[in-house]
Short mmCIF file of C-alpha atoms in Angstrom, two decimals:
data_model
loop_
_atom_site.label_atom_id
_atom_site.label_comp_id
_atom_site.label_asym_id
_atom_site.label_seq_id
_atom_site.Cartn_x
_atom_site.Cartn_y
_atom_site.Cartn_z
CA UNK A 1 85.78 77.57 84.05
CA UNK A 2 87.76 77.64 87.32
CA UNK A 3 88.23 73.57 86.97
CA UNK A 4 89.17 73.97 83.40
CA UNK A 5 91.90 76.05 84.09
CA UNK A 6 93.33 74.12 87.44
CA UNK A 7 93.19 71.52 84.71
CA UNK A 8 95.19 73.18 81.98
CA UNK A 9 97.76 74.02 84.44
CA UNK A 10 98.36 70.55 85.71
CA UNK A 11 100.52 69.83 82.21
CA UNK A 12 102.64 73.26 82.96
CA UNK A 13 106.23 71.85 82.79
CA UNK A 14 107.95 71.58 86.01
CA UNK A 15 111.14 73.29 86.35
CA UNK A 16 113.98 71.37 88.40
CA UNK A 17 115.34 72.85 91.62
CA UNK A 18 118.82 73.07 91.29
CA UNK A 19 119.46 73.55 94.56
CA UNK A 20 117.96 69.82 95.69
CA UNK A 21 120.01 68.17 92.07
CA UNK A 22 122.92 68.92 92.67
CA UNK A 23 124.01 67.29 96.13
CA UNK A 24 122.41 64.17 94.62
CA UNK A 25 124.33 64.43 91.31
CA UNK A 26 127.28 65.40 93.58
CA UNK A 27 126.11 61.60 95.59
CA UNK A 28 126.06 59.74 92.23
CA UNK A 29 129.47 60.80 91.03
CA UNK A 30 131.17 59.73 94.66
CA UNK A 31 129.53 56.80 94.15
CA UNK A 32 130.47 56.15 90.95
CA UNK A 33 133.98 57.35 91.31
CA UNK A 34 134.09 54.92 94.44
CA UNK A 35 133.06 51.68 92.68
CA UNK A 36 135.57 52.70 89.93
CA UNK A 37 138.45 52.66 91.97
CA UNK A 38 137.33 49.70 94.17
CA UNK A 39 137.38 47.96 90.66
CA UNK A 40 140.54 49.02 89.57
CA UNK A 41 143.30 46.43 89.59
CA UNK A 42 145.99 48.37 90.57
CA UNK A 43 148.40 46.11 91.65
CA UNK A 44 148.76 44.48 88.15
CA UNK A 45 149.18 48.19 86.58
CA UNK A 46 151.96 48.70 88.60
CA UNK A 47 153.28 45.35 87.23
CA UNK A 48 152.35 46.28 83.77
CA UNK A 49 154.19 49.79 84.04
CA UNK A 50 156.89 48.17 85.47
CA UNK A 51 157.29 46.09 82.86
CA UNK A 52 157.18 48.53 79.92
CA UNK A 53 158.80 51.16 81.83
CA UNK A 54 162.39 48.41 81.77
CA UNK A 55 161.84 47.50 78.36
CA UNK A 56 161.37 51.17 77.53
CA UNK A 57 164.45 52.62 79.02
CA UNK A 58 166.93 48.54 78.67
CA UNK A 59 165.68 48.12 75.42
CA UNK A 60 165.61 44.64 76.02
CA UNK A 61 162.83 43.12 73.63
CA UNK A 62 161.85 39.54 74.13
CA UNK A 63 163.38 39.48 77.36
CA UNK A 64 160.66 41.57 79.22
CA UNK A 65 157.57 41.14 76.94
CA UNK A 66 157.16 37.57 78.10
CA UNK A 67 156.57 38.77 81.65
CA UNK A 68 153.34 40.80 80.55
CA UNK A 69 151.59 37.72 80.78
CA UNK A 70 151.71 38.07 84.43
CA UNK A 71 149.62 40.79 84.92
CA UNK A 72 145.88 39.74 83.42
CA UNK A 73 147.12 35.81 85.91
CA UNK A 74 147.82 38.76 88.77
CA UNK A 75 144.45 40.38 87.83
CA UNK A 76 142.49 37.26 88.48
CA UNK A 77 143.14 37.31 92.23
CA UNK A 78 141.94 40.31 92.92
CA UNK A 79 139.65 41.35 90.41
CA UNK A 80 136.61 40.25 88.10
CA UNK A 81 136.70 38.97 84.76
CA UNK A 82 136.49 42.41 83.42
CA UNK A 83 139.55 43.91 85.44
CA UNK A 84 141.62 41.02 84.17
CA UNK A 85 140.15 41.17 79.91
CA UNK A 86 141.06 44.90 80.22
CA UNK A 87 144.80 44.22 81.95
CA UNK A 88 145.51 41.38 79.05
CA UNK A 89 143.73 43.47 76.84
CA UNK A 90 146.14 46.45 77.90
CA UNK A 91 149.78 44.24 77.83
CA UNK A 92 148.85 42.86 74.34
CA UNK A 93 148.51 46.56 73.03
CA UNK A 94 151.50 47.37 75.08
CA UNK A 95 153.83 44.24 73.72
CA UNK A 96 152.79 44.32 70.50
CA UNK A 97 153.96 48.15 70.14
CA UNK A 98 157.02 47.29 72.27
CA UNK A 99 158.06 44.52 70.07
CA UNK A 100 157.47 46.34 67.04
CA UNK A 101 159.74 49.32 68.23
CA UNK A 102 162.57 46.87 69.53
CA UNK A 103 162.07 44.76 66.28
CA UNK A 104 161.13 41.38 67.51
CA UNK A 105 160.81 39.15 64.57
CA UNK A 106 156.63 38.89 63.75
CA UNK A 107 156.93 34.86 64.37
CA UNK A 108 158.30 35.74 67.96
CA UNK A 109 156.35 38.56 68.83
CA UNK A 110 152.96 36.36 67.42
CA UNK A 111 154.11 33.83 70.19
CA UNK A 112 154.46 36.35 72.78
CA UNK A 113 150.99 37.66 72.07
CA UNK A 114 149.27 33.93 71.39
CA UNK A 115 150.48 33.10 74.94
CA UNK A 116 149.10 36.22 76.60
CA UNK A 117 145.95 35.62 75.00
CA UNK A 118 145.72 32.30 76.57
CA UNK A 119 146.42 33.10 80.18
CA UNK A 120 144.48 36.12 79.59
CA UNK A 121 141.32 34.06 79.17
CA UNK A 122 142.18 31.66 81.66
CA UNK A 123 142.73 34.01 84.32
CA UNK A 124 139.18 35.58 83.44
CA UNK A 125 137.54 31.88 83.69
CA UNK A 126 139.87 31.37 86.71
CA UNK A 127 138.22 35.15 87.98
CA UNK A 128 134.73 34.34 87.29
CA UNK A 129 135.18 30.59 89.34
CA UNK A 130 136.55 32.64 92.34
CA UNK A 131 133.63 34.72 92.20
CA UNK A 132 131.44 32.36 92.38
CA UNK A 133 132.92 30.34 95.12
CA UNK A 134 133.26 33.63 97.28
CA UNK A 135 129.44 34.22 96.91
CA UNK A 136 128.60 31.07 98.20
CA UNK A 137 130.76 31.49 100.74
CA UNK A 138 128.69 34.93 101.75
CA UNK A 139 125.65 33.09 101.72
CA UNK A 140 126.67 30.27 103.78
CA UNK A 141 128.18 32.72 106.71
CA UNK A 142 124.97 34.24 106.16
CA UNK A 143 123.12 30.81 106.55
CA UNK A 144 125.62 30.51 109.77
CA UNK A 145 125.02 33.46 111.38
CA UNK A 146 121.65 33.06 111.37
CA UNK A 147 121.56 29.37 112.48
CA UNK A 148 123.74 31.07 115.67
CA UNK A 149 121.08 33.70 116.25
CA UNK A 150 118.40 30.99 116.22
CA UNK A 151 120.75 28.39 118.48
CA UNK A 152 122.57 30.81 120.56
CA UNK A 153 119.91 33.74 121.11
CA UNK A 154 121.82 36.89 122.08
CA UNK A 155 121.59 37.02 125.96
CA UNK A 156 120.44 40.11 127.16
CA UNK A 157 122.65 42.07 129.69
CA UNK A 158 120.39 42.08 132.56
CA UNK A 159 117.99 39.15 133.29
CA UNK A 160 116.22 38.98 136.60
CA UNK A 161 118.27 39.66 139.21
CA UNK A 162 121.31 40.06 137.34
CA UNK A 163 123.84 40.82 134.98
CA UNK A 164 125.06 38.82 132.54
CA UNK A 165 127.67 38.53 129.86
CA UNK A 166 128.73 35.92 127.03
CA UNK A 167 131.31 35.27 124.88
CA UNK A 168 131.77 32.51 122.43
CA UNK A 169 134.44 31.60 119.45
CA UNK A 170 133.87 28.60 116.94
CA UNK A 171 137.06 26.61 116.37
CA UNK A 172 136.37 26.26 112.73
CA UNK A 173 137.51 29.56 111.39
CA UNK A 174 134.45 29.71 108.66
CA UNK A 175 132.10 29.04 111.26
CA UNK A 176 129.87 31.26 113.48
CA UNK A 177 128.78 28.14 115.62
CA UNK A 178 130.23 24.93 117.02
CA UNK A 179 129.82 22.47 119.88
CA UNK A 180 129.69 24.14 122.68
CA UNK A 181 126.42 25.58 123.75
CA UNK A 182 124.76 27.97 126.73
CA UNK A 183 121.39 29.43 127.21
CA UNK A 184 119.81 31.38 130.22
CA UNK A 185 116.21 31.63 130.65
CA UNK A 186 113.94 33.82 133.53
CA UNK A 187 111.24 31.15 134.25
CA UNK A 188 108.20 30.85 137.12
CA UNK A 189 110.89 28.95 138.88
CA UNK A 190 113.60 32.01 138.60
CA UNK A 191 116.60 32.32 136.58
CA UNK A 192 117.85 28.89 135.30
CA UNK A 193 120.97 28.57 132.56
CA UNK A 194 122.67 26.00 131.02
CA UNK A 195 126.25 26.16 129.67
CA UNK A 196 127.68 22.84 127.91
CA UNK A 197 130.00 21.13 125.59
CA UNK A 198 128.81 18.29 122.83
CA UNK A 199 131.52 15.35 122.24
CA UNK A 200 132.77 15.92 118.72
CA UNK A 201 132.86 18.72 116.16
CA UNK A 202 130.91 20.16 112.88
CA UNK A 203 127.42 19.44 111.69
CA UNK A 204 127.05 16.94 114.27
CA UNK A 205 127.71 18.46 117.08
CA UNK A 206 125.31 21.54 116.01
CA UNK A 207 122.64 19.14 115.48
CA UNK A 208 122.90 17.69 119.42
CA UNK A 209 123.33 21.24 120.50
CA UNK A 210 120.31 22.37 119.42
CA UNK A 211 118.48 19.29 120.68
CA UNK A 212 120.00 19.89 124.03
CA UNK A 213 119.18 23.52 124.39
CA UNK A 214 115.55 22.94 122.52
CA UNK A 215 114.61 20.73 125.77
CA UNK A 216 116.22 22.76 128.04
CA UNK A 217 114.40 25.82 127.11
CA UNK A 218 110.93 23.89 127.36
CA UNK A 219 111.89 22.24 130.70
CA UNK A 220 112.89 25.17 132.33
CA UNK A 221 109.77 26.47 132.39
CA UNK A 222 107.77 23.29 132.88
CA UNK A 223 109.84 21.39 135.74
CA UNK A 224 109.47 23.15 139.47
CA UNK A 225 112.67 20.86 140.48
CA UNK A 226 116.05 21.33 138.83
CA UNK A 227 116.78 17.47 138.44
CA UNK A 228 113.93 17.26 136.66
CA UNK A 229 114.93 19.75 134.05
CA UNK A 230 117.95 17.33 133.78
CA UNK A 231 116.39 14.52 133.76
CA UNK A 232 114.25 15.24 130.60
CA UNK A 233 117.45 16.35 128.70
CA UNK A 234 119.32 13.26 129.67
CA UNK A 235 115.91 11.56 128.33
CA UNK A 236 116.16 13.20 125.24
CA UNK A 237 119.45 12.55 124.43
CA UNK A 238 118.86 8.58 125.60
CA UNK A 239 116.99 8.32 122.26
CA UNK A 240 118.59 10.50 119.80
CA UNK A 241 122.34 10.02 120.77
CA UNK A 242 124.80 7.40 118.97
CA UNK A 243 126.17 5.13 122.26
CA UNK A 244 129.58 7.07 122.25
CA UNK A 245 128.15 10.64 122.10
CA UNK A 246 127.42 12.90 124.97
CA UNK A 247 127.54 16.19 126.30
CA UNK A 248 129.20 17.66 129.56
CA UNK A 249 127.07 20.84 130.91
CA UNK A 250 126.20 22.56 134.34
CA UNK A 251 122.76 23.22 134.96
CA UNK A 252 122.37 25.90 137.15
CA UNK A 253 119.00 27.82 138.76
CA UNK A 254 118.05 30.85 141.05
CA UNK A 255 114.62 29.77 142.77
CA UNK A 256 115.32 31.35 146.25
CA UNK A 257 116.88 34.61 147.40
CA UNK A 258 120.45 34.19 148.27
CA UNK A 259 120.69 30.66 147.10
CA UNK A 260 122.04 29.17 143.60
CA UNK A 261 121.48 25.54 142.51
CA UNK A 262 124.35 23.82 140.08
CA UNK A 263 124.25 20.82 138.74
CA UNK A 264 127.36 19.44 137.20
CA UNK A 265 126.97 16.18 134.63
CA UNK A 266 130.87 15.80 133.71
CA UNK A 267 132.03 19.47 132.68
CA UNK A 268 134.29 21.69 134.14
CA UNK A 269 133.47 23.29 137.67
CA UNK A 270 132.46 27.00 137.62
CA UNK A 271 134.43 29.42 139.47
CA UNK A 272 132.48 31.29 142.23
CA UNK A 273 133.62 35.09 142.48
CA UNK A 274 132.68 36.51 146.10
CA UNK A 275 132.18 40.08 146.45
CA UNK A 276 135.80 39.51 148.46
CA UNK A 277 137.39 39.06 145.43
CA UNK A 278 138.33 35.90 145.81
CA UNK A 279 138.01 32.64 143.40
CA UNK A 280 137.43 29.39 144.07
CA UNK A 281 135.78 26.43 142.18
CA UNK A 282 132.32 24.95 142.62
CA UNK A 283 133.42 21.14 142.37
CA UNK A 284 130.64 18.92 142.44
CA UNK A 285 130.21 17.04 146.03
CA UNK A 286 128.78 13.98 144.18
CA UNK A 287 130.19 13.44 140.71
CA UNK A 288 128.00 12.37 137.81
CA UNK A 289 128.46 11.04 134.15
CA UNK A 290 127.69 13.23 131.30
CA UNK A 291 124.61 13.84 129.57
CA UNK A 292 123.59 10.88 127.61
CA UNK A 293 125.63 8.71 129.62
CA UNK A 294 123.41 7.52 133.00
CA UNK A 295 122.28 4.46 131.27
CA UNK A 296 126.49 3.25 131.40
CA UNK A 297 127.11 4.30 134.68
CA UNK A 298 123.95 4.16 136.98
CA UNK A 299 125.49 7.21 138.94
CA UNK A 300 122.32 10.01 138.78
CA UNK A 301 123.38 14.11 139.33
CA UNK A 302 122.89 15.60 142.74
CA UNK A 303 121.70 19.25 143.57
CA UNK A 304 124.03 21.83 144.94
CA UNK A 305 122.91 24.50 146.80
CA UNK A 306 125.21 27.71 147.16
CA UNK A 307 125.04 31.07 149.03
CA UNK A 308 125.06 33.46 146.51
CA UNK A 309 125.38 37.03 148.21
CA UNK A 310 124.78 40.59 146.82
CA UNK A 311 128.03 41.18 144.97
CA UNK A 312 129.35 37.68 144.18
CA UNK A 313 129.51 36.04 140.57
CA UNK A 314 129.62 32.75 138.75
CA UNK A 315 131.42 31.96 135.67
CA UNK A 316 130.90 28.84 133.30
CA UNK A 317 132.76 28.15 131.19
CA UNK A 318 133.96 24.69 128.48
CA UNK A 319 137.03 22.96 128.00
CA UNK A 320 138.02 25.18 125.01
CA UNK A 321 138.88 27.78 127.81
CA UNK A 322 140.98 25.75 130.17
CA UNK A 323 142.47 23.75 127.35
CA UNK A 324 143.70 26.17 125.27
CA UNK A 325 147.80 26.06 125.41
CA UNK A 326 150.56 28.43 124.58
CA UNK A 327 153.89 28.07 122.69
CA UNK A 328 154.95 26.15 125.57
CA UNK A 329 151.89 23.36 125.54
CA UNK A 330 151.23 25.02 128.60
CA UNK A 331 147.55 25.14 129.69
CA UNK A 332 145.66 28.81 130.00
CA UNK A 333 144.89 29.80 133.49
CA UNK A 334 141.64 30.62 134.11
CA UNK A 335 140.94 30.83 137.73
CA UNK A 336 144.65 33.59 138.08
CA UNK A 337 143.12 35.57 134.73
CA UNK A 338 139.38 35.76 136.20
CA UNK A 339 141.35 37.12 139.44
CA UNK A 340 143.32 39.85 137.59
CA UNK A 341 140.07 40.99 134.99
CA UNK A 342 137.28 40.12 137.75
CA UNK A 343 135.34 43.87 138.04
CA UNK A 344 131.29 44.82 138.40
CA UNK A 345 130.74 45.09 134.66
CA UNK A 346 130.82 41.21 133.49
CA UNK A 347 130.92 42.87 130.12
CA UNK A 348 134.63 44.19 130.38
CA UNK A 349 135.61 41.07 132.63
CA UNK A 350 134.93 38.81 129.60
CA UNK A 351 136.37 40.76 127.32
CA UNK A 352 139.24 41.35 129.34
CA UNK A 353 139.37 37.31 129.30
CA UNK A 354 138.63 36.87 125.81
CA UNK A 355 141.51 39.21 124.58
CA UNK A 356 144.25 37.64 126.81
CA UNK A 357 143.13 34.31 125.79
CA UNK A 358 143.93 34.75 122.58
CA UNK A 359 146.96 36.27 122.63
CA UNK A 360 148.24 33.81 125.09
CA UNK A 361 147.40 31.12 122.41
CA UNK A 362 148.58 33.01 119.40
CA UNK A 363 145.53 34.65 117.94
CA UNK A 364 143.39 31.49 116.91
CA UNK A 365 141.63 29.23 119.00
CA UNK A 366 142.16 24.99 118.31
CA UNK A 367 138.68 23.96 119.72
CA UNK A 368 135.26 26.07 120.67
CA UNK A 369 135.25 28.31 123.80
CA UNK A 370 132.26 29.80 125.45
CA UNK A 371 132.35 31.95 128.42
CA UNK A 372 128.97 33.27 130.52
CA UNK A 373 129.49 34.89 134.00
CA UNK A 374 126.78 36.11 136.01
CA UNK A 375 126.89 38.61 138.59
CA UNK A 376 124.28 39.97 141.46
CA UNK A 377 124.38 43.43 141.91
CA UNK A 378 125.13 44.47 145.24
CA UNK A 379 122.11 46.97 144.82
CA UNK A 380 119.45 44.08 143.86
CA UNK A 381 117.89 43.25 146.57
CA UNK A 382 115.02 41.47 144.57
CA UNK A 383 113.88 38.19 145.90
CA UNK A 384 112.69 35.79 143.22
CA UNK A 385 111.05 33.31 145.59
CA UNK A 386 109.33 35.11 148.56
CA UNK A 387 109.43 36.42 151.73
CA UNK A 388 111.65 35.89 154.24
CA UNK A 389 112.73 37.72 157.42
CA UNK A 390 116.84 38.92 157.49
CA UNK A 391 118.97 37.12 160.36
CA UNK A 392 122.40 38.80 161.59
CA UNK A 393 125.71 37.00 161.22
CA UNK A 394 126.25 34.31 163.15
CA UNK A 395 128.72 32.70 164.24
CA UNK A 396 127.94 28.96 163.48
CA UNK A 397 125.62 27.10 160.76
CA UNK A 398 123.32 29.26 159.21
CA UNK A 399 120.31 27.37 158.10
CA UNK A 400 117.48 28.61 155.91
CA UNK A 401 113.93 26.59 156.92
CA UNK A 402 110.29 25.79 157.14
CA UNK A 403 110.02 23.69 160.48
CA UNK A 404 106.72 24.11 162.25
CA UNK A 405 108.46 25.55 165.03
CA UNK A 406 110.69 28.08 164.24
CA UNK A 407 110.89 31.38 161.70
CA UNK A 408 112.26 31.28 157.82
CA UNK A 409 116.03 32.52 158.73
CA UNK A 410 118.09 33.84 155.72
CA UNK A 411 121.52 35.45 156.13
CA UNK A 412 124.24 36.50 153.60
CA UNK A 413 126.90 36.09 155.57
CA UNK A 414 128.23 33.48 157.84
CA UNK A 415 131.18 31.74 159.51
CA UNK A 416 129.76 27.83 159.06
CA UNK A 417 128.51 26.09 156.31
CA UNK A 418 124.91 27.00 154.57
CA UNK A 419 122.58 24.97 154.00
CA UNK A 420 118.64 25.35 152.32
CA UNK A 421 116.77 23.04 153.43
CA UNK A 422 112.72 23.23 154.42
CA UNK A 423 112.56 20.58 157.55
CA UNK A 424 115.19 20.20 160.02
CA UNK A 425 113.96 15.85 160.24
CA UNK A 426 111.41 13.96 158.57
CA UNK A 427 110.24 14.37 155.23
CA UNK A 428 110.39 17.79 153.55
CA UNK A 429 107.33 19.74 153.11
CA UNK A 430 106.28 22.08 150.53
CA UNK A 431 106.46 25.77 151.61
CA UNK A 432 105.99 28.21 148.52
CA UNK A 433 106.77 30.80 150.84
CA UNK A 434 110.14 29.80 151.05
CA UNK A 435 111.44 28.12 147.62
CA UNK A 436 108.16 29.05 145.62
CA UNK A 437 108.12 25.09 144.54
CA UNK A 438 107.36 21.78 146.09
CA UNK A 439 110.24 19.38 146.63
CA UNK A 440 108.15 16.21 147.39
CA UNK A 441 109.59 12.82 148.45
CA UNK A 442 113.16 14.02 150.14
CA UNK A 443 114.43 13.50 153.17
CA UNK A 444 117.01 15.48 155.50
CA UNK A 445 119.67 12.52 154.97
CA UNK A 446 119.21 13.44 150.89
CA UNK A 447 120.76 16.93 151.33
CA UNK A 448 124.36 16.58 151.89
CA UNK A 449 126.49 19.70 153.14
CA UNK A 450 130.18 20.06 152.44
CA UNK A 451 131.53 21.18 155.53
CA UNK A 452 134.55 22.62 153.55
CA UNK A 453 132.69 25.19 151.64
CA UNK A 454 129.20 24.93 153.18
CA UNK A 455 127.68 23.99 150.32
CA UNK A 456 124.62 21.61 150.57
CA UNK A 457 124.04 19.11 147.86
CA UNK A 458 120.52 17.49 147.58
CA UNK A 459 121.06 13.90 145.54
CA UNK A 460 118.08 12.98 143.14
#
């Protein structure tokens, strides 16, 4: 009995709660009301009014009525098919009354109205056509934007060690990706990046990018030695490139506290930030061809080796930067802008750059631009490749070692030139303590120190 009645009262009618209806009936009728005024051609109502409003109060017949045919044609840039039918539909109503009251002769006033007809339904066809173009449009930035998320992978803000920050535009003003290309991976071997520029523009150009940063991205965690994560892109691109096409990029690594390792093939030198303030450029001690190129030239990339202290920073950058040119076909100065927007947030430092960039080329850019810049905290005091024991300043050389016969020195600051080396003579020896990779079959005479900037280069 008890089920039978739980059963009959299952079908009771349910009453609605007016209290939970009405803010969504309130929703729907926003939303409706919304949609019906984004739909509204205004614009050619105004015309429309405009239009009757002088005939209305001139009296001036044939005169005006012509003009009506300008509002359903005004319709169909702005609005669908069925904004610009209702707006022709609306001036033939409006003429035919008009001309009527003014007493247009019927064989004039038929005219009038034939001739609205027909750019009335040519401005719908010429509606529905731009409709159709602009949603294929959608879904191609769509197809973009995604192709950019899968090239260019967002970079997040702190990798390893540091912080980071990017910023890239695409020359073609449709396009969410272009030529140039950068990528920064945390590896086995520490932090290694990659920013670089592909000859040419469009499809192309994409197409190379991608191979270059697909290699990079599998080298940099499979080669213990820089050069050889260069080597396998130049490789690579030996056997997929055309013979004129290449690509300019700096390859760049952090395998050993206090240390960074560039390696420039053709592109523009980074500027080094010290925790000073000041700027200077990394030019390469050993210049070598671009990517793609080595075949041509025979010249092969040599390893830098910079002191990079708690506090400096490092910014990459391609020639869409430096080449960009004001009203004046003067060129954009990077290393006095980096000086003025430099600050510990590499965030607001690029964007700082980015916005005077642009408004010191007009608001559009003529070729792609990407910007990364990498900072060390001042608080890190993470060491990626082991341990090593913390020297004073000193006055002269400051060499970090290996030998046999003496203790692993490191200092971050220094008078003479630095240099990373893991023997002081002889062939080098592989220490993971020190560089937490071999480096076999090098000797001292391959590591060449600029005594300008006391920067050590190690030549493949």
């Amino acid at each position: 009995m008890s089920q039978a009645r739980d059963h009959a009262g299952a079908h009771r009618p349910l009453r609605p709660i007016r209290g939970r209806t009405a803010p969504l009936r309130a929703f729907a009728q926003r939303r409706a009301t919304s949609q019906l005024a984004a739909g509204v051609p205004v614009l050619p109502l105004l015309f429309v009014s405009v239009i009757v409003l002088v005939d209305v109060v001139g009296g001036a017949g044939m005169i005006w009525l012509s003009l009506l045919a300008a509002g359903p044609a005004l319709a169909a840039t702005t609005n669908g098919p069925r904004g610009v039918l209702c707006i022709g539909l609306l001036a033939a109503v409006l003429g035919a009354r008009l001309g009527i009251r003014d007493g247009v002769p019927p064989s004039e006033l038929a005219a009038v109205l034939s001739a609205l007809t027909a750019v009335t339904l040519a401005s719908g066809l010429a509606s529905s056509l731009r409709g159709r173009r602009e949603r294929v449009l959608a879904a191609v930035r769509s197809v973009a934007e995604a192709a950019q998320h899968a090239l260019l992978t967002p970079i997040p803000e702190t990798v390893g060690p540091f912080r980071v920050a990017v910023r890239y535009s695409a020359a073609a003003a449709e396009a969410r990706i272009g030529g140039d290309l950068y990528a920064l991976v945390s590896t086995p071997y520490g932090v290694r990046l990659i920013v670089g520029d592909v000859r040419g523009k469009g499809l192309p150009a994409v197409g190379t990018a991608a191979l270059v940063l697909g290699v990079f991205r599998e080298a940099a965690y499979d080669e213990p030695d820089l050069l050889a994560v260069v080597g396998r892109i130049e490789r690579s691109l030996a056997r997929n490139l055309g013979g004129d096409d290449f690509v300019t990029a700096v390859v760049a690594g952090y395998g050993q506290a206090g240390h960074l390792e560039v390696v420039n093939c053709g592109h523009a030198p980074p500027l080094l930030v010290r925790a000073s303030g000041s700027v200077e450029a990394v030019e390469p001690t050993h210049p070598a061809p671009p990517l793609g190129l080595r075949a041509l030239s025979g010249e092969l990339p040599s390893l830098q080796v910079l002191p990079f202290a708690d506090g400096d920073q490092l910014l990459l950058y391609t020639d869409g930067v430096t080449e960009a040119r004001n009203h004046d076909r003067e060129f954009y100065p990077l290393a006095e802008g980096l000086a003025r927007h430099v600050c510990e947030e590499p965030a607001r430092t690029l964007d700082a750059l980015h916005d005077e960039l642009l408004t010191y080329v007009g608001g559009r850019l003529h070729d792609d631009a990407a910007l990364l810049l990498l900072r060390k905290p001042a608080a890190s005091r993470t060491a990626t490749a082991g341990p090593a024991a913390s020297a004073p300043v000193a006055s002269g050389p400051v060499v970090s070692a290996s030998a046999p016969s003496g203790p692993v020195a490191s200092a971050s600051a220094a008078s003479g030139p630095v240099v990373s080396a893991t023997a002081a003579c002889g062939p080098l020896a592989s220490d993971p303590a020190v560089s937490g990779r071999p480096v076999s079959g090098r000797t001292a005479s391959d590591l060449v120190v600029s005594p300008a900037t006391g920067v050590g280069s190690d030549r493949l």
